[in-house]
Amino acid sequence: SSLSLTCVQMADDDEEVSEPEDDERIMKLITYSSKHTPEELAGYLKELGGEDTVIYGDLYVGKTNFGKAHLLLMGAACFNEEEPLAPQIEHHKALFKIAVGEEGEDAQAALLVMLELYCCKERREGLEEFSDVLKVLWNRDIVAEEVIESWWNNELALREFSPKHFNQADAEAIRNSSREFIEWVQAGED
């Protein structure tokens, strides 16, 4: 697929310029992803683990689920920051379901926080597109409804993970854009 090709091209481009702020596991996952199934890739991600992950230049110790979620977005799924997030998650739904959906609520909550961080750092448009992201995560059984609602109700979720990357206006923007999905889900329960 063109997405895999882009990741392989990125892998080739990055060999010339070393960026120390990236965790070395990102490149391992990008390289591995082009030749393996989503199941194999999820297994490799689990094997690499999320312990002591470098996220945007800082080492995070004891934040394993967050580290794994970051490696999933940046390496295994190799997100393209120029494209909307929801279709990219849909494209990698099998990978996300195995790597996050089947790992329980803590892994799911960490994914939402790391997606919020990704929107803040990589794709600012994502702050306004997040309802679509939540819909895919919910429809594909990647993140449970309760986990989504808990994240939505906690504007400080990103700050609790990393105060350095938290911005109140961004936290409000991403939740405002998620309101449509939250109201839709809640209306379905009535």
Short mmCIF file of C-alpha atoms in Angstrom, two decimals:
data_model
loop_
_atom_site.label_atom_id
_atom_site.label_comp_id
_atom_site.label_asym_id
_atom_site.label_seq_id
_atom_site.Cartn_x
_atom_site.Cartn_y
_atom_site.Cartn_z
CA SER A 1 0.00 0.00 0.00
CA SER A 2 1.05 3.59 -0.44
CA LEU A 3 1.11 4.06 3.35
CA SER A 4 3.69 1.28 3.74
CA LEU A 5 5.71 2.71 0.87
CA THR A 6 5.75 6.11 2.55
CA CYS A 7 7.04 4.54 5.76
CA VAL A 8 9.80 2.68 3.93
CA GLN A 9 10.78 5.86 2.09
CA MET A 10 10.88 7.68 5.43
CA ALA A 11 13.08 4.94 6.82
CA ASP A 12 15.50 5.46 3.92
CA ASP A 13 15.43 9.26 4.27
CA ASP A 14 16.04 9.21 8.01
CA GLU A 15 19.24 7.17 7.72
CA GLU A 16 21.07 10.25 6.47
CA VAL A 17 19.91 12.56 9.26
CA SER A 18 19.97 11.12 12.76
CA GLU A 19 17.39 12.60 15.11
CA PRO A 20 18.38 11.75 18.68
CA GLU A 21 14.98 12.85 20.01
CA ASP A 22 13.31 9.73 18.54
CA ASP A 23 13.19 6.38 20.30
CA GLU A 24 15.22 3.82 18.31
CA ARG A 25 12.29 1.39 18.43
CA ILE A 26 10.29 3.66 16.08
CA MET A 27 12.60 2.91 13.16
CA LYS A 28 12.67 -0.81 14.01
CA LEU A 29 8.86 -0.87 13.84
CA ILE A 30 8.70 1.13 10.59
CA THR A 31 11.16 -1.24 8.94
CA TYR A 32 9.38 -4.33 10.31
CA SER A 33 5.90 -3.09 9.32
CA SER A 34 6.43 -3.29 5.57
CA LYS A 35 7.07 -7.04 5.58
CA HIS A 36 4.71 -8.37 8.26
CA THR A 37 1.02 -8.84 9.07
CA PRO A 38 -0.77 -6.66 11.64
CA GLU A 39 -0.74 -9.63 14.02
CA GLU A 40 3.03 -10.06 13.67
CA LEU A 41 3.57 -6.31 14.00
CA ALA A 42 1.47 -6.15 17.18
CA GLY A 43 3.52 -9.06 18.56
CA TYR A 44 6.76 -7.28 17.73
CA LEU A 45 5.49 -4.08 19.38
CA LYS A 46 4.63 -6.08 22.50
CA GLU A 47 8.06 -7.71 22.43
CA LEU A 48 9.82 -4.32 22.14
CA GLY A 49 7.61 -2.98 24.93
CA GLY A 50 7.03 0.58 26.04
CA GLU A 51 9.41 0.76 28.98
CA ASP A 52 11.74 3.77 29.13
CA THR A 53 10.47 5.37 25.92
CA VAL A 54 11.89 8.56 24.45
CA ILE A 55 8.89 10.72 23.54
CA TYR A 56 9.61 14.06 21.86
CA GLY A 57 13.13 14.14 23.27
CA ASP A 58 12.29 13.18 26.86
CA LEU A 59 12.72 9.79 28.53
CA TYR A 60 9.55 8.47 30.20
CA VAL A 61 10.22 5.83 32.83
CA GLY A 62 7.38 3.78 34.33
CA LYS A 63 4.88 4.88 31.65
CA THR A 64 4.82 1.61 29.69
CA ASN A 65 1.33 1.90 28.16
CA PHE A 66 2.02 5.47 27.03
CA GLY A 67 5.35 4.39 25.56
CA LYS A 68 3.75 1.53 23.66
CA ALA A 69 0.99 3.83 22.36
CA HIS A 70 3.60 6.35 21.14
CA LEU A 71 5.57 3.59 19.41
CA LEU A 72 2.34 2.34 17.84
CA LEU A 73 1.49 5.75 16.36
CA MET A 74 4.97 6.79 15.29
CA GLY A 75 6.45 3.42 14.32
CA ALA A 76 4.07 0.52 13.84
CA ALA A 77 1.23 2.52 12.21
CA CYS A 78 3.68 5.14 10.91
CA PHE A 79 1.13 7.95 10.95
CA ASN A 80 1.39 10.58 8.24
CA GLU A 81 0.85 13.96 9.91
CA GLU A 82 -0.42 15.45 6.64
CA GLU A 83 -3.40 13.07 6.49
CA PRO A 84 -6.53 12.92 8.69
CA LEU A 85 -6.14 10.48 11.59
CA ALA A 86 -9.44 8.58 11.41
CA PRO A 87 -8.79 6.98 7.98
CA GLN A 88 -5.26 6.02 9.08
CA ILE A 89 -6.62 4.27 12.19
CA GLU A 90 -9.28 2.59 10.03
CA HIS A 91 -6.53 1.41 7.67
CA HIS A 92 -4.63 -0.11 10.62
CA LYS A 93 -7.71 -1.28 12.57
CA ALA A 94 -6.44 -4.85 13.00
CA LEU A 95 -3.13 -3.60 14.41
CA PHE A 96 -4.84 -1.16 16.78
CA LYS A 97 -7.36 -3.77 17.96
CA ILE A 98 -4.63 -6.28 18.85
CA ALA A 99 -2.08 -3.77 20.19
CA VAL A 100 -4.54 -1.69 22.24
CA GLY A 101 -8.12 -2.97 22.17
CA GLU A 102 -7.20 -6.38 23.53
CA GLU A 103 -4.75 -4.99 26.10
CA GLY A 104 -7.36 -3.51 28.44
CA GLU A 105 -8.56 -0.14 29.66
CA ASP A 106 -5.18 1.23 30.81
CA ALA A 107 -3.70 0.70 27.33
CA GLN A 108 -6.82 2.23 25.76
CA ALA A 109 -6.68 5.30 28.02
CA ALA A 110 -2.97 5.73 27.22
CA LEU A 111 -3.73 5.60 23.49
CA LEU A 112 -6.24 8.47 23.81
CA VAL A 113 -3.69 10.61 25.67
CA MET A 114 -0.99 9.83 23.10
CA LEU A 115 -3.39 10.64 20.24
CA GLU A 116 -4.10 13.96 21.97
CA LEU A 117 -0.35 14.60 22.23
CA TYR A 118 0.10 13.59 18.57
CA CYS A 119 -2.53 16.17 17.58
CA CYS A 120 -0.79 18.85 19.65
CA LYS A 121 2.70 18.10 18.29
CA GLU A 122 2.28 16.61 14.79
CA ARG A 123 -1.16 17.35 13.34
CA ARG A 124 -2.85 20.44 14.75
CA GLU A 125 -5.84 19.80 12.45
CA GLY A 126 -6.43 16.65 14.47
CA LEU A 127 -7.62 18.79 17.39
CA GLU A 128 -10.67 19.66 15.24
CA GLU A 129 -11.14 16.16 13.72
CA PHE A 130 -11.20 14.14 16.91
CA SER A 131 -14.87 13.15 16.80
CA ASP A 132 -14.07 11.07 13.69
CA VAL A 133 -11.09 9.48 15.48
CA LEU A 134 -13.23 8.50 18.47
CA LYS A 135 -15.89 7.06 16.19
CA VAL A 136 -13.38 4.73 14.51
CA LEU A 137 -11.82 3.73 17.85
CA TRP A 138 -15.28 2.93 19.25
CA ASN A 139 -16.73 1.28 16.11
CA ARG A 140 -13.72 -1.02 15.76
CA ASP A 141 -13.69 -2.00 19.45
CA ILE A 142 -10.26 -0.46 19.94
CA VAL A 143 -11.28 1.80 22.84
CA ALA A 144 -14.27 1.17 25.11
CA GLU A 145 -17.00 3.78 25.47
CA GLU A 146 -16.31 4.21 29.20
CA VAL A 147 -12.63 4.89 28.50
CA ILE A 148 -13.53 7.49 25.87
CA GLU A 149 -15.99 9.21 28.20
CA SER A 150 -13.47 9.18 31.05
CA TRP A 151 -10.82 10.81 28.80
CA TRP A 152 -13.36 13.35 27.49
CA ASN A 153 -14.37 14.32 31.03
CA ASN A 154 -10.74 14.84 32.09
CA GLU A 155 -9.27 17.89 30.34
CA LEU A 156 -6.06 17.36 32.33
CA ALA A 157 -5.39 13.84 30.99
CA LEU A 158 -2.38 14.97 28.94
CA ARG A 159 -1.05 17.12 31.79
CA GLU A 160 -1.19 14.12 34.12
CA PHE A 161 1.06 12.26 31.68
CA SER A 162 3.34 15.14 30.69
CA PRO A 163 2.88 18.68 32.06
CA LYS A 164 5.48 19.93 29.58
CA HIS A 165 3.24 19.16 26.58
CA PHE A 166 -0.07 20.29 28.10
CA ASN A 167 -1.91 23.34 26.79
CA GLN A 168 -5.35 24.21 28.21
CA ALA A 169 -6.63 25.68 24.92
CA ASP A 170 -5.65 22.50 23.05
CA ALA A 171 -7.29 20.30 25.70
CA GLU A 172 -10.51 22.30 25.33
CA ALA A 173 -10.34 22.32 21.51
CA ILE A 174 -9.93 18.56 21.16
CA ARG A 175 -12.78 17.90 23.61
CA ASN A 176 -15.04 20.45 21.90
CA SER A 177 -14.45 18.70 18.59
CA SER A 178 -15.23 15.37 20.31
CA ARG A 179 -18.56 16.57 21.69
CA GLU A 180 -20.47 15.44 18.58
CA PHE A 181 -19.34 11.84 19.07
CA ILE A 182 -19.97 11.88 22.83
CA GLU A 183 -23.50 13.22 22.35
CA TRP A 184 -24.14 10.67 19.57
CA VAL A 185 -23.06 7.76 21.78
CA GLN A 186 -25.02 9.02 24.77
CA ALA A 187 -28.14 9.55 22.62
CA GLY A 188 -27.88 5.92 21.49
CA GLU A 189 -28.08 4.79 25.12
CA ASP A 190 -31.39 6.59 25.80
#
